[in-house]
Amino acid sequence: MRVLVTGGAGFIGANFVLRTLAQRPDVEITVLDKLTYAANPATLESVADRIDLVVGDVADAALVDRLVAAADVVVHFAAESHNDNSLADPSSFVQTNLVGTFALLEAVRRHDVRYHHISTDEVYGDLDLEDPTRFTEATAYNPSSPYSSTKAGSDLLVRAWVRSFGLRATISNCSNNYGPYQHVEKFIPRQITNVLAGVRPKLYGDGLNVRDWIHVDDHNDAVWTIIERGEIGETYLIGADGEVNNRTVVETILELLGQPADAFDFVTDRPGHDRRYAIDSTRLRTELGWQPQYLDFRSGLSATIDWYRANPDWWQPHKQAVEANYAGTERVIG
Ligand code: NAD
Ligand code: DAU
């Protein structure tokens, strides 16, 4: 099976490539990645001779047409993925997440190739902390940020291409991922590497916002489950019942690294900050038989801390620029 993985040099895409090569000898992988600031080609170094890495843009219709024509399956991870960046400058989000997805859909349509679209739970907006409900496949779209609105738009393009052109496509909307090889701009790696670098972790607002954490390997196993057993045209929510508030995550990181649990700063809140995400993944579990393997967030977090401690060469070159960028917008408030 020939699989085209867009965004395969980023966090989730690279984990998908490494895990697929380790578990599926029948799969040949081509990665299409623009190698933006978010990519780290070092992640793929150990498999460089087993994949075809094409450096290019998903919005480049001619390039995408050629690569899609040679694939049996396309898994579309490539995106601008960070909410804070989308608030500073949304333009690349519109270009990559909407125009890039459009270019892929047109190529997939021309060549009748199986397509899986990677998306996020943020398309559903947010929930109150006290709300007893969780997101399901039936929840109405209500995105809050430039990032999540472009992801929502890309999902709607896929749905329209399925209905109008009979595209052989599926969509998955997953909750917050953690694990190795995640860029240090994101919450968990930022706080782990802050503590490792002797800097106090930074919590936005009151620190009570809730995210529904899932290990990246569980996400990627779910993606393969959907590719192999998902119903064409359908959407599946991916989540591992991992709701935790941000303050608890920071306190756990501090504790696991031997620091006082209160050695963090509150900083100015993210504009429009979604309060809570929560996924009900019953459909994926009951219809397709997927189950997460990482059931204990604390031990998954501990393994992730060990990975960052053991791999400073992977993250240190990016740390200073990320912190300089945050310093331009955030202010300590407590
Ligand atoms: P990431 O930012 O770590 O990686 C994105 C990758 O896409 C990078 O390698 C980057 O170079 C590449 N890319 C960006 N623009 C491109 C373009 N125009 N052409 C080709 N390549 C381009 O992102 P991630 O966290 O790995 O997220 C991957 C996907 O999963 C995204 O679609 C995101 O919306 C979705 N998702 C992420 C999470 C999460 O918690 N990180 C949760 C649910 C869904
Ligand atoms: O829900 C899935 C989404 O999860 C994905 O679609 C996105 O691509 C991914 O980036 C992530 O979005 P979030 O905005 O939830 O992730 P982030 O890591 O930026 O922040 C997680 C939470 O932590 C959020 O409530 C904001 C907060 N935060 C973040 C940073 C960087 C802090 O309190 N301090 C920080 O320094």
XYZ file of C-alpha atoms and ligand atoms in Angstrom, residues 81-84 119-122 147 151 174-177 182 185-188 190-191 202-205 207 209-211 213 246 267 270 273-274 277 326 330, ligand 2:
74
model
C -1.728 24.111 13.986
C -1.101 26.651 16.755
C -3.940 28.840 18.059
C -1.665 31.581 19.425
C -9.058 17.365 12.131
C -9.624 18.646 15.637
C -12.273 18.761 18.358
C -11.898 22.565 18.299
C -7.094 28.212 13.556
C -10.001 23.542 10.290
C -9.270 14.358 17.800
C -8.642 16.017 21.155
C -5.317 17.411 22.465
C -2.333 15.152 21.727
C 5.892 17.860 19.928
C 5.468 26.141 21.454
C 2.686 23.774 22.633
C 1.522 23.681 26.261
C 2.980 20.438 27.631
C 6.688 24.272 26.696
C 6.213 23.694 30.410
C 3.348 29.815 32.338
C -0.420 29.330 32.838
C -2.866 31.370 30.784
C -5.655 33.152 32.700
C -5.387 27.971 34.658
C -9.307 25.600 31.195
C -9.756 21.886 30.522
C -8.216 19.888 27.686
C -5.501 14.664 26.564
C -4.154 23.168 32.810
C 0.175 35.110 32.576
C -5.292 33.925 25.281
C -9.584 31.125 24.988
C -11.819 28.041 24.733
C -13.008 20.398 25.311
C 5.751 34.558 23.758
C 2.382 37.635 27.536
O -7.929 20.201 20.809
C -7.059 19.894 19.772
C -6.118 21.059 19.551
O -5.186 21.031 20.621
C -5.395 20.993 18.198
O -6.332 21.149 17.183
C -4.325 22.088 18.098
O -3.581 21.933 16.893
C -3.395 21.961 19.283
O -2.425 23.005 19.256
C -4.183 22.018 20.584
O -4.790 23.330 20.764
P -4.779 24.075 22.192
O -4.926 25.519 21.940
O -5.696 23.395 23.131
O -3.259 23.678 22.635
P -2.081 24.500 23.332
O -0.976 23.514 23.554
O -1.742 25.753 22.619
O -2.711 24.903 24.745
C -3.295 23.925 25.606
C -3.942 24.668 26.781
O -2.910 25.263 27.572
C -4.838 25.810 26.364
O -5.895 25.911 27.300
C -3.940 27.053 26.475
C -3.063 26.690 27.644
N -1.676 27.243 27.635
C -0.934 27.124 26.508
C 0.373 27.564 26.483
C 1.229 27.441 25.242
C -1.166 27.794 28.813
O -1.837 27.879 29.850
N 0.140 28.208 28.801
C 0.930 28.124 27.686
O 2.112 28.523 27.746
